[in-house]
Amino acid sequence: MNDYIESRLDLKPSSETLTDLLAAALAEAGYESFVPDETGLTAYVRREAFDAAAFDAACAPILEMLGAEAETSHNVVEGRDWNAEWEKNYFRPILIDGRVAIHSTFHTDVPEAYYDIVIDPKMAFGTGHHATTTLMMRRLLSTPLAGLHVMDMGTGTGILAILASMLGAAQVDAVEIDPFAHENAVANAALNGVTLSSVVLGDASALAAVKDVDVFLANINRNIIVADLAAYVATLSDGASMFLSGFYEEDVPVIVEAARPLGLSQADVTVMDRWASLHLVYHKNPLTE
């Protein structure tokens, strides 16, 4: 099991806006999981990826901008049964739009829904509780997927890939950069009786062999999306949809500007608690062929 660094910020004053901004900044510094509360934010990063200077550099501008102060601490969290931790502290069964119930194997109070997804999250992102995951699941629920090829980049727990398969996608591929999350996604697919076409351990370079994707999913932070957009586009069939999240509404113009030269045009944007989901449509042009 992986060891993590648990970084705590006790904030004065604390607000949802402040903890959201700090979480977004720390995600870009390598942090994977976040637990906000009334007095601050707890964030987790793999022990080998922890950099105290990078942590301070990510937080300082936001604290200064909002006139807040923070008492910080960093503690080692040794590998443990993360299912038990989530059950005890964070993860509760949820129902999305009355259609998808998300719960773990240790839950008994599970709401009834047409789509029942079992997720044992361990330390991987994607239980449906975060606004970005909910936004992406709503995208899938409103998109006819029968017979289509879906690609889920940065799959985390595998929750989006699992739902896509349940919705009738003919082929569902997934990529995850974190070894522990990759293992978790494979296990969660098996828990749900879902056979994914592939779950590859790697970064955007793993997309080189992927072609003819009809629906591309990426719930990742803005900077990674912008950096890897060309690799995403290289997988797409003409007329494909790309659903993106993991960023704020004010980040949308930055992504659209980077997407336009690659043959992607904006279809629409949905927003939840300031987090955004962007729908782009791909049409081949000379710049992308």
PDB file of C-alpha atoms in Angstrom:
ATOM      1  CA  MET A   1       0.000   0.000   0.000  1.00  0.00           C
ATOM      2  CA  ASN A   2       1.169   3.535  -0.747  1.00  0.00           C
ATOM      3  CA  ASP A   3       2.222   5.910   2.018  1.00  0.00           C
ATOM      4  CA  TYR A   4       0.801   9.436   1.819  1.00  0.00           C
ATOM      5  CA  ILE A   5       1.541  12.841   3.249  1.00  0.00           C
ATOM      6  CA  GLU A   6      -1.498  14.397   4.897  1.00  0.00           C
ATOM      7  CA  SER A   7      -1.224  18.180   4.618  1.00  0.00           C
ATOM      8  CA  ARG A   8      -3.522  20.241   6.815  1.00  0.00           C
ATOM      9  CA  LEU A   9      -4.437  23.911   6.427  1.00  0.00           C
ATOM     10  CA  ASP A  10      -6.354  25.536   9.280  1.00  0.00           C
ATOM     11  CA  LEU A  11      -7.705  28.714   7.726  1.00  0.00           C
ATOM     12  CA  LYS A  12      -8.678  32.099   9.174  1.00  0.00           C
ATOM     13  CA  PRO A  13     -11.167  32.936   7.837  1.00  0.00           C
ATOM     14  CA  SER A  14     -12.245  29.725   6.140  1.00  0.00           C
ATOM     15  CA  SER A  15     -14.696  29.612   3.229  1.00  0.00           C
ATOM     16  CA  GLU A  16     -15.817  27.233   0.523  1.00  0.00           C
ATOM     17  CA  THR A  17     -14.325  29.509  -2.115  1.00  0.00           C
ATOM     18  CA  LEU A  18     -10.955  29.472  -0.388  1.00  0.00           C
ATOM     19  CA  THR A  19     -10.833  25.693   0.099  1.00  0.00           C
ATOM     20  CA  ASP A  20     -11.913  25.128  -3.524  1.00  0.00           C
ATOM     21  CA  LEU A  21      -9.171  27.409  -4.843  1.00  0.00           C
ATOM     22  CA  LEU A  22      -6.556  25.806  -2.611  1.00  0.00           C
ATOM     23  CA  ALA A  23      -7.627  22.320  -3.695  1.00  0.00           C
ATOM     24  CA  ALA A  24      -7.359  23.299  -7.364  1.00  0.00           C
ATOM     25  CA  ALA A  25      -3.886  24.763  -6.842  1.00  0.00           C
ATOM     26  CA  LEU A  26      -2.686  21.764  -4.849  1.00  0.00           C
ATOM     27  CA  ALA A  27      -4.025  19.374  -7.506  1.00  0.00           C
ATOM     28  CA  GLU A  28      -1.632  21.031  -9.932  1.00  0.00           C
ATOM     29  CA  ALA A  29       1.160  20.427  -7.386  1.00  0.00           C
ATOM     30  CA  GLY A  30       0.454  16.690  -7.347  1.00  0.00           C
ATOM     31  CA  TYR A  31      -2.097  16.322  -4.569  1.00  0.00           C
ATOM     32  CA  GLU A  32      -4.734  13.677  -5.258  1.00  0.00           C
ATOM     33  CA  SER A  33      -7.484  13.874  -2.639  1.00  0.00           C
ATOM     34  CA  PHE A  34      -9.080  16.703  -0.663  1.00  0.00           C
ATOM     35  CA  VAL A  35     -11.366  16.907   2.353  1.00  0.00           C
ATOM     36  CA  PRO A  36     -12.680  20.426   3.101  1.00  0.00           C
ATOM     37  CA  ASP A  37     -14.420  21.230   6.369  1.00  0.00           C
ATOM     38  CA  GLU A  38     -15.640  24.264   8.282  1.00  0.00           C
ATOM     39  CA  THR A  39     -12.178  25.280   9.479  1.00  0.00           C
ATOM     40  CA  GLY A  40      -9.946  24.400   6.570  1.00  0.00           C
ATOM     41  CA  LEU A  41      -8.682  21.763   4.159  1.00  0.00           C
ATOM     42  CA  THR A  42      -6.911  18.411   4.407  1.00  0.00           C
ATOM     43  CA  ALA A  43      -5.058  17.273   1.289  1.00  0.00           C
ATOM     44  CA  TYR A  44      -3.229  14.064   0.429  1.00  0.00           C
ATOM     45  CA  VAL A  45      -0.233  13.441  -1.808  1.00  0.00           C
ATOM     46  CA  ARG A  46       1.887  10.349  -2.312  1.00  0.00           C
ATOM     47  CA  ARG A  47       4.866  10.447   0.018  1.00  0.00           C
ATOM     48  CA  GLU A  48       7.427  10.284  -2.788  1.00  0.00           C
ATOM     49  CA  ALA A  49       5.738  13.213  -4.571  1.00  0.00           C
ATOM     50  CA  PHE A  50       5.616  15.532  -1.549  1.00  0.00           C
ATOM     51  CA  ASP A  51       7.479  18.835  -1.895  1.00  0.00           C
ATOM     52  CA  ALA A  52       7.053  21.323   0.946  1.00  0.00           C
ATOM     53  CA  ALA A  53       8.279  24.236  -1.182  1.00  0.00           C
ATOM     54  CA  ALA A  54       5.778  23.384  -3.944  1.00  0.00           C
ATOM     55  CA  PHE A  55       3.012  23.203  -1.332  1.00  0.00           C
ATOM     56  CA  ASP A  56       3.856  26.672  -0.024  1.00  0.00           C
ATOM     57  CA  ALA A  57       4.196  28.095  -3.538  1.00  0.00           C
ATOM     58  CA  ALA A  58       0.744  26.763  -4.499  1.00  0.00           C
ATOM     59  CA  CYS A  59      -1.015  28.091  -1.407  1.00  0.00           C
ATOM     60  CA  ALA A  60       0.657  31.460  -0.800  1.00  0.00           C
ATOM     61  CA  PRO A  61      -0.812  33.457  -3.738  1.00  0.00           C
ATOM     62  CA  ILE A  62      -4.355  32.308  -2.969  1.00  0.00           C
ATOM     63  CA  LEU A  63      -4.069  33.068   0.734  1.00  0.00           C
ATOM     64  CA  GLU A  64      -2.693  36.512  -0.072  1.00  0.00           C
ATOM     65  CA  MET A  65      -5.371  37.195  -2.691  1.00  0.00           C
ATOM     66  CA  LEU A  66      -8.210  36.384  -0.268  1.00  0.00           C
ATOM     67  CA  GLY A  67      -6.549  37.926   2.785  1.00  0.00           C
ATOM     68  CA  ALA A  68      -6.502  34.652   4.713  1.00  0.00           C
ATOM     69  CA  GLU A  69      -4.024  33.093   7.103  1.00  0.00           C
ATOM     70  CA  ALA A  70      -3.202  29.411   7.418  1.00  0.00           C
ATOM     71  CA  GLU A  71      -1.581  27.196   9.994  1.00  0.00           C
ATOM     72  CA  THR A  72      -0.127  24.229   8.150  1.00  0.00           C
ATOM     73  CA  SER A  73       1.148  20.815   9.141  1.00  0.00           C
ATOM     74  CA  HIS A  74       2.318  17.725   7.281  1.00  0.00           C
ATOM     75  CA  ASN A  75       2.054  14.178   8.601  1.00  0.00           C
ATOM     76  CA  VAL A  76       2.952  10.800   7.164  1.00  0.00           C
ATOM     77  CA  VAL A  77      -0.011   8.481   6.679  1.00  0.00           C
ATOM     78  CA  GLU A  78       1.228   4.939   6.284  1.00  0.00           C
ATOM     79  CA  GLY A  79      -0.465   2.530   3.886  1.00  0.00           C
ATOM     80  CA  ARG A  80      -3.724   1.353   5.372  1.00  0.00           C
ATOM     81  CA  ASP A  81      -7.164   0.020   4.595  1.00  0.00           C
ATOM     82  CA  TRP A  82      -8.482   3.064   2.759  1.00  0.00           C
ATOM     83  CA  ASN A  83     -11.938   1.511   2.440  1.00  0.00           C
ATOM     84  CA  ALA A  84     -12.251   1.659   6.216  1.00  0.00           C
ATOM     85  CA  GLU A  85     -11.023   5.233   6.283  1.00  0.00           C
ATOM     86  CA  TRP A  86     -13.534   6.348   3.648  1.00  0.00           C
ATOM     87  CA  GLU A  87     -16.351   4.469   5.361  1.00  0.00           C
ATOM     88  CA  LYS A  88     -15.528   6.078   8.684  1.00  0.00           C
ATOM     89  CA  ASN A  89     -14.935   9.637   7.510  1.00  0.00           C
ATOM     90  CA  TYR A  90     -15.972  10.558   4.005  1.00  0.00           C
ATOM     91  CA  PHE A  91     -17.752   8.227   1.601  1.00  0.00           C
ATOM     92  CA  ARG A  92     -21.534   7.844   1.917  1.00  0.00           C
ATOM     93  CA  PRO A  93     -23.946   6.323  -0.630  1.00  0.00           C
ATOM     94  CA  ILE A  94     -25.287   8.932  -3.042  1.00  0.00           C
ATOM     95  CA  LEU A  95     -27.960   9.139  -5.726  1.00  0.00           C
ATOM     96  CA  ILE A  96     -27.377  11.175  -8.897  1.00  0.00           C
ATOM     97  CA  ASP A  97     -30.461  12.523 -10.646  1.00  0.00           C
ATOM     98  CA  GLY A  98     -32.500   9.604  -9.332  1.00  0.00           C
ATOM     99  CA  ARG A  99     -30.828   7.308 -11.873  1.00  0.00           C
ATOM    100  CA  VAL A 100     -27.412   6.298 -10.524  1.00  0.00           C
ATOM    101  CA  ALA A 101     -26.717   4.985  -7.030  1.00  0.00           C
ATOM    102  CA  ILE A 102     -23.056   5.010  -5.996  1.00  0.00           C
ATOM    103  CA  HIS A 103     -21.946   3.074  -2.953  1.00  0.00           C
ATOM    104  CA  SER A 104     -19.257   0.749  -1.693  1.00  0.00           C
ATOM    105  CA  THR A 105     -19.221  -2.897  -0.689  1.00  0.00           C
ATOM    106  CA  PHE A 106     -19.305  -1.899   2.966  1.00  0.00           C
ATOM    107  CA  HIS A 107     -22.544   0.134   2.680  1.00  0.00           C
ATOM    108  CA  THR A 108     -25.956  -1.180   3.665  1.00  0.00           C
ATOM    109  CA  ASP A 109     -28.131   1.945   3.308  1.00  0.00           C
ATOM    110  CA  VAL A 110     -28.061   1.999  -0.499  1.00  0.00           C
ATOM    111  CA  PRO A 111     -30.690   3.991  -2.452  1.00  0.00           C
ATOM    112  CA  GLU A 112     -32.467   2.219  -5.288  1.00  0.00           C
ATOM    113  CA  ALA A 113     -31.659   3.285  -8.832  1.00  0.00           C
ATOM    114  CA  TYR A 114     -31.633   1.894 -12.348  1.00  0.00           C
ATOM    115  CA  TYR A 115     -27.821   2.022 -12.460  1.00  0.00           C
ATOM    116  CA  ASP A 116     -26.129   0.662  -9.355  1.00  0.00           C
ATOM    117  CA  ILE A 117     -22.378   1.306  -9.192  1.00  0.00           C
ATOM    118  CA  VAL A 118     -20.134  -0.212  -6.548  1.00  0.00           C
ATOM    119  CA  ILE A 119     -16.966   1.793  -5.856  1.00  0.00           C
ATOM    120  CA  ASP A 120     -14.338   0.879  -3.282  1.00  0.00           C
ATOM    121  CA  PRO A 121     -12.404   4.134  -3.641  1.00  0.00           C
ATOM    122  CA  LYS A 122      -9.248   3.475  -1.618  1.00  0.00           C
ATOM    123  CA  MET A 123      -7.206   6.651  -2.351  1.00  0.00           C
ATOM    124  CA  ALA A 124      -8.351   7.145  -5.939  1.00  0.00           C
ATOM    125  CA  PHE A 125     -10.406  10.142  -7.038  1.00  0.00           C
ATOM    126  CA  GLY A 126     -13.954   9.670  -8.246  1.00  0.00           C
ATOM    127  CA  THR A 127     -16.773   8.631  -5.951  1.00  0.00           C
ATOM    128  CA  GLY A 128     -19.380  10.966  -7.430  1.00  0.00           C
ATOM    129  CA  HIS A 129     -19.321  13.265  -4.414  1.00  0.00           C
ATOM    130  CA  HIS A 130     -17.226  15.927  -6.092  1.00  0.00           C
ATOM    131  CA  ALA A 131     -19.065  18.298  -8.412  1.00  0.00           C
ATOM    132  CA  THR A 132     -16.812  17.474 -11.368  1.00  0.00           C
ATOM    133  CA  THR A 133     -17.569  13.751 -11.204  1.00  0.00           C
ATOM    134  CA  THR A 134     -21.290  14.466 -10.923  1.00  0.00           C
ATOM    135  CA  LEU A 135     -21.122  16.811 -13.928  1.00  0.00           C
ATOM    136  CA  MET A 136     -19.366  14.172 -16.005  1.00  0.00           C
ATOM    137  CA  MET A 137     -21.834  11.466 -15.019  1.00  0.00           C
ATOM    138  CA  ARG A 138     -24.691  13.726 -16.061  1.00  0.00           C
ATOM    139  CA  ARG A 139     -23.000  14.155 -19.434  1.00  0.00           C
ATOM    140  CA  LEU A 140     -22.937  10.392 -19.905  1.00  0.00           C
ATOM    141  CA  LEU A 141     -26.534   9.979 -18.774  1.00  0.00           C
ATOM    142  CA  SER A 142     -27.710  12.493 -21.382  1.00  0.00           C
ATOM    143  CA  THR A 143     -25.658  11.014 -24.246  1.00  0.00           C
ATOM    144  CA  PRO A 144     -26.748   7.980 -26.315  1.00  0.00           C
ATOM    145  CA  LEU A 145     -23.709   5.689 -25.981  1.00  0.00           C
ATOM    146  CA  ALA A 146     -25.026   2.440 -27.463  1.00  0.00           C
ATOM    147  CA  GLY A 147     -22.487   1.041 -29.896  1.00  0.00           C
ATOM    148  CA  LEU A 148     -19.969   3.870 -29.374  1.00  0.00           C
ATOM    149  CA  HIS A 149     -16.264   3.857 -28.472  1.00  0.00           C
ATOM    150  CA  VAL A 150     -15.593   5.734 -25.216  1.00  0.00           C
ATOM    151  CA  MET A 151     -12.177   6.776 -23.874  1.00  0.00           C
ATOM    152  CA  ASP A 152     -11.800   7.760 -20.201  1.00  0.00           C
ATOM    153  CA  MET A 153      -8.545   9.619 -19.576  1.00  0.00           C
ATOM    154  CA  GLY A 154      -7.428   9.756 -15.936  1.00  0.00           C
ATOM    155  CA  THR A 155     -10.023   7.205 -14.907  1.00  0.00           C
ATOM    156  CA  GLY A 156      -9.313   7.281 -11.137  1.00  0.00           C
ATOM    157  CA  THR A 157     -11.681   4.787  -9.531  1.00  0.00           C
ATOM    158  CA  GLY A 158     -13.030   3.888 -12.983  1.00  0.00           C
ATOM    159  CA  ILE A 159     -16.461   5.280 -12.163  1.00  0.00           C
ATOM    160  CA  LEU A 160     -17.030   7.055 -15.497  1.00  0.00           C
ATOM    161  CA  ALA A 161     -15.766   4.117 -17.559  1.00  0.00           C
ATOM    162  CA  ILE A 162     -18.012   1.766 -15.589  1.00  0.00           C
ATOM    163  CA  LEU A 163     -21.079   3.941 -16.162  1.00  0.00           C
ATOM    164  CA  ALA A 164     -20.270   4.263 -19.879  1.00  0.00           C
ATOM    165  CA  SER A 165     -20.175   0.495 -20.148  1.00  0.00           C
ATOM    166  CA  MET A 166     -23.481   0.169 -18.279  1.00  0.00           C
ATOM    167  CA  LEU A 167     -24.999   2.686 -20.707  1.00  0.00           C
ATOM    168  CA  GLY A 168     -24.233   0.408 -23.640  1.00  0.00           C
ATOM    169  CA  ALA A 169     -20.938   1.668 -25.060  1.00  0.00           C
ATOM    170  CA  ALA A 170     -19.487  -0.988 -27.363  1.00  0.00           C
ATOM    171  CA  GLN A 171     -15.886  -0.277 -26.375  1.00  0.00           C
ATOM    172  CA  VAL A 172     -14.612   1.497 -23.265  1.00  0.00           C
ATOM    173  CA  ASP A 173     -10.902   2.185 -22.815  1.00  0.00           C
ATOM    174  CA  ALA A 174      -9.310   3.888 -19.820  1.00  0.00           C
ATOM    175  CA  VAL A 175      -5.922   5.335 -18.894  1.00  0.00           C
ATOM    176  CA  GLU A 176      -4.646   6.112 -15.391  1.00  0.00           C
ATOM    177  CA  ILE A 177      -1.219   7.459 -14.463  1.00  0.00           C
ATOM    178  CA  ASP A 178      -1.204   6.428 -10.796  1.00  0.00           C
ATOM    179  CA  PRO A 179      -0.396   2.723 -10.215  1.00  0.00           C
ATOM    180  CA  PHE A 180      -2.552   2.472  -7.098  1.00  0.00           C
ATOM    181  CA  ALA A 181      -5.546   4.128  -8.799  1.00  0.00           C
ATOM    182  CA  HIS A 182      -5.021   1.946 -11.879  1.00  0.00           C
ATOM    183  CA  GLU A 183      -5.237  -1.169  -9.722  1.00  0.00           C
ATOM    184  CA  ASN A 184      -8.335   0.269  -8.029  1.00  0.00           C
ATOM    185  CA  ALA A 185     -10.074   0.956 -11.359  1.00  0.00           C
ATOM    186  CA  VAL A 186      -9.496  -2.622 -12.524  1.00  0.00           C
ATOM    187  CA  ALA A 187     -10.871  -3.944  -9.227  1.00  0.00           C
ATOM    188  CA  ASN A 188     -13.938  -1.692  -9.358  1.00  0.00           C
ATOM    189  CA  ALA A 189     -14.754  -2.774 -12.908  1.00  0.00           C
ATOM    190  CA  ALA A 190     -14.704  -6.383 -11.728  1.00  0.00           C
ATOM    191  CA  LEU A 191     -16.914  -5.516  -8.729  1.00  0.00           C
ATOM    192  CA  ASN A 192     -19.554  -4.239 -11.136  1.00  0.00           C
ATOM    193  CA  GLY A 193     -19.319  -7.137 -13.561  1.00  0.00           C
ATOM    194  CA  VAL A 194     -18.065  -4.753 -16.234  1.00  0.00           C
ATOM    195  CA  THR A 195     -15.449  -5.741 -18.785  1.00  0.00           C
ATOM    196  CA  LEU A 196     -13.515  -2.699 -19.981  1.00  0.00           C
ATOM    197  CA  SER A 197     -11.686  -3.049 -23.292  1.00  0.00           C
ATOM    198  CA  SER A 198      -8.474  -1.813 -21.686  1.00  0.00           C
ATOM    199  CA  VAL A 199      -7.281  -0.085 -18.523  1.00  0.00           C
ATOM    200  CA  VAL A 200      -3.778   1.145 -19.291  1.00  0.00           C
ATOM    201  CA  LEU A 201      -1.252   2.392 -16.742  1.00  0.00           C
ATOM    202  CA  GLY A 202       0.322   5.507 -18.219  1.00  0.00           C
ATOM    203  CA  ASP A 203      -0.009   9.146 -19.268  1.00  0.00           C
ATOM    204  CA  ALA A 204      -1.234  10.754 -22.494  1.00  0.00           C
ATOM    205  CA  SER A 205       1.470   8.952 -24.461  1.00  0.00           C
ATOM    206  CA  ALA A 206      -0.553   5.767 -23.884  1.00  0.00           C
ATOM    207  CA  LEU A 207      -3.188   7.182 -26.252  1.00  0.00           C
ATOM    208  CA  ALA A 208      -0.949   6.732 -29.293  1.00  0.00           C
ATOM    209  CA  ALA A 209      -2.495   3.344 -30.080  1.00  0.00           C
ATOM    210  CA  VAL A 210      -6.106   4.488 -29.531  1.00  0.00           C
ATOM    211  CA  LYS A 211      -8.194   5.415 -32.594  1.00  0.00           C
ATOM    212  CA  ASP A 212     -11.785   6.105 -33.650  1.00  0.00           C
ATOM    213  CA  VAL A 213     -13.047   7.349 -30.281  1.00  0.00           C
ATOM    214  CA  ASP A 214     -16.608   8.671 -30.365  1.00  0.00           C
ATOM    215  CA  VAL A 215     -16.763  10.086 -26.815  1.00  0.00           C
ATOM    216  CA  PHE A 216     -13.618  11.235 -24.981  1.00  0.00           C
ATOM    217  CA  LEU A 217     -13.750  11.884 -21.219  1.00  0.00           C
ATOM    218  CA  ALA A 218     -11.193  13.726 -19.108  1.00  0.00           C
ATOM    219  CA  ASN A 219     -11.860  14.895 -15.563  1.00  0.00           C
ATOM    220  CA  ILE A 220      -8.422  16.375 -14.888  1.00  0.00           C
ATOM    221  CA  ASN A 221      -7.081  19.810 -14.003  1.00  0.00           C
ATOM    222  CA  ARG A 222      -6.901  22.604 -16.580  1.00  0.00           C
ATOM    223  CA  ASN A 223      -3.151  22.659 -17.126  1.00  0.00           C
ATOM    224  CA  ILE A 224      -2.919  18.945 -17.868  1.00  0.00           C
ATOM    225  CA  ILE A 225      -5.880  19.119 -20.238  1.00  0.00           C
ATOM    226  CA  VAL A 226      -4.369  22.025 -22.192  1.00  0.00           C
ATOM    227  CA  ALA A 227      -0.977  20.318 -22.370  1.00  0.00           C
ATOM    228  CA  ASP A 228      -2.423  16.998 -23.572  1.00  0.00           C
ATOM    229  CA  LEU A 229      -5.254  18.180 -25.850  1.00  0.00           C
ATOM    230  CA  ALA A 230      -3.392  17.304 -29.055  1.00  0.00           C
ATOM    231  CA  ALA A 231      -2.932  13.729 -27.836  1.00  0.00           C
ATOM    232  CA  TYR A 232      -6.634  13.554 -27.001  1.00  0.00           C
ATOM    233  CA  VAL A 233      -7.652  14.846 -30.442  1.00  0.00           C
ATOM    234  CA  ALA A 234      -5.448  12.297 -32.222  1.00  0.00           C
ATOM    235  CA  THR A 235      -7.751   9.537 -30.934  1.00  0.00           C
ATOM    236  CA  LEU A 236     -11.018  11.046 -32.187  1.00  0.00           C
ATOM    237  CA  SER A 237     -13.320  10.110 -35.023  1.00  0.00           C
ATOM    238  CA  ASP A 238     -14.888  12.907 -37.056  1.00  0.00           C
ATOM    239  CA  GLY A 239     -17.857  14.395 -35.177  1.00  0.00           C
ATOM    240  CA  ALA A 240     -16.727  12.987 -31.820  1.00  0.00           C
ATOM    241  CA  SER A 241     -17.673  14.597 -28.519  1.00  0.00           C
ATOM    242  CA  MET A 242     -15.169  15.497 -25.819  1.00  0.00           C
ATOM    243  CA  PHE A 243     -16.456  15.979 -22.271  1.00  0.00           C
ATOM    244  CA  LEU A 244     -14.029  17.752 -19.950  1.00  0.00           C
ATOM    245  CA  SER A 245     -14.127  18.756 -16.282  1.00  0.00           C
ATOM    246  CA  GLY A 246     -11.808  19.288 -13.329  1.00  0.00           C
ATOM    247  CA  PHE A 247     -11.615  23.085 -13.627  1.00  0.00           C
ATOM    248  CA  TYR A 248     -13.553  26.214 -12.779  1.00  0.00           C
ATOM    249  CA  GLU A 249     -15.988  28.106 -15.010  1.00  0.00           C
ATOM    250  CA  GLU A 250     -13.462  30.911 -15.476  1.00  0.00           C
ATOM    251  CA  ASP A 251     -10.990  28.385 -16.960  1.00  0.00           C
ATOM    252  CA  VAL A 252     -13.302  27.508 -19.856  1.00  0.00           C
ATOM    253  CA  PRO A 253     -12.069  30.272 -22.258  1.00  0.00           C
ATOM    254  CA  VAL A 254      -8.464  29.119 -21.776  1.00  0.00           C
ATOM    255  CA  ILE A 255      -9.348  25.551 -22.779  1.00  0.00           C
ATOM    256  CA  VAL A 256     -11.561  26.649 -25.687  1.00  0.00           C
ATOM    257  CA  GLU A 257      -8.763  28.829 -27.053  1.00  0.00           C
ATOM    258  CA  ALA A 258      -6.323  25.903 -26.920  1.00  0.00           C
ATOM    259  CA  ALA A 259      -8.912  23.557 -28.462  1.00  0.00           C
ATOM    260  CA  ARG A 260      -9.982  25.646 -31.446  1.00  0.00           C
ATOM    261  CA  PRO A 261      -6.825  25.185 -33.593  1.00  0.00           C
ATOM    262  CA  LEU A 262      -7.115  21.428 -33.075  1.00  0.00           C
ATOM    263  CA  GLY A 263     -10.525  21.215 -34.717  1.00  0.00           C
ATOM    264  CA  LEU A 264     -12.589  21.343 -31.526  1.00  0.00           C
ATOM    265  CA  SER A 265     -15.519  23.721 -31.146  1.00  0.00           C
ATOM    266  CA  GLN A 266     -17.501  24.541 -28.017  1.00  0.00           C
ATOM    267  CA  ALA A 267     -20.963  22.999 -27.795  1.00  0.00           C
ATOM    268  CA  ASP A 268     -21.989  23.957 -24.268  1.00  0.00           C
ATOM    269  CA  VAL A 269     -20.877  24.394 -20.653  1.00  0.00           C
ATOM    270  CA  THR A 270     -22.562  23.161 -17.481  1.00  0.00           C
ATOM    271  CA  VAL A 271     -21.652  24.456 -14.021  1.00  0.00           C
ATOM    272  CA  MET A 272     -22.044  23.147 -10.472  1.00  0.00           C
ATOM    273  CA  ASP A 273     -20.647  25.001  -7.445  1.00  0.00           C
ATOM    274  CA  ARG A 274     -18.385  27.017  -9.779  1.00  0.00           C
ATOM    275  CA  TRP A 275     -16.895  23.803 -11.235  1.00  0.00           C
ATOM    276  CA  ALA A 276     -17.441  23.446 -14.983  1.00  0.00           C
ATOM    277  CA  SER A 277     -17.956  20.721 -17.553  1.00  0.00           C
ATOM    278  CA  LEU A 278     -17.156  21.624 -21.134  1.00  0.00           C
ATOM    279  CA  HIS A 279     -18.565  19.832 -24.195  1.00  0.00           C
ATOM    280  CA  LEU A 280     -16.388  20.135 -27.288  1.00  0.00           C
ATOM    281  CA  VAL A 281     -17.163  18.681 -30.735  1.00  0.00           C
ATOM    282  CA  TYR A 282     -14.418  17.567 -33.121  1.00  0.00           C
ATOM    283  CA  HIS A 283     -14.408  18.062 -36.885  1.00  0.00           C
ATOM    284  CA  LYS A 284     -11.343  17.198 -38.916  1.00  0.00           C
ATOM    285  CA  ASN A 285      -9.528  20.043 -40.559  1.00  0.00           C
ATOM    286  CA  PRO A 286      -6.151  20.439 -42.273  1.00  0.00           C
ATOM    287  CA  LEU A 287      -4.462  21.381 -39.016  1.00  0.00           C
ATOM    288  CA  THR A 288      -5.371  18.080 -37.378  1.00  0.00           C
ATOM    289  CA  GLU A 289      -4.899  15.622 -40.204  1.00  0.00           C
TER     290      GLU A 289
END
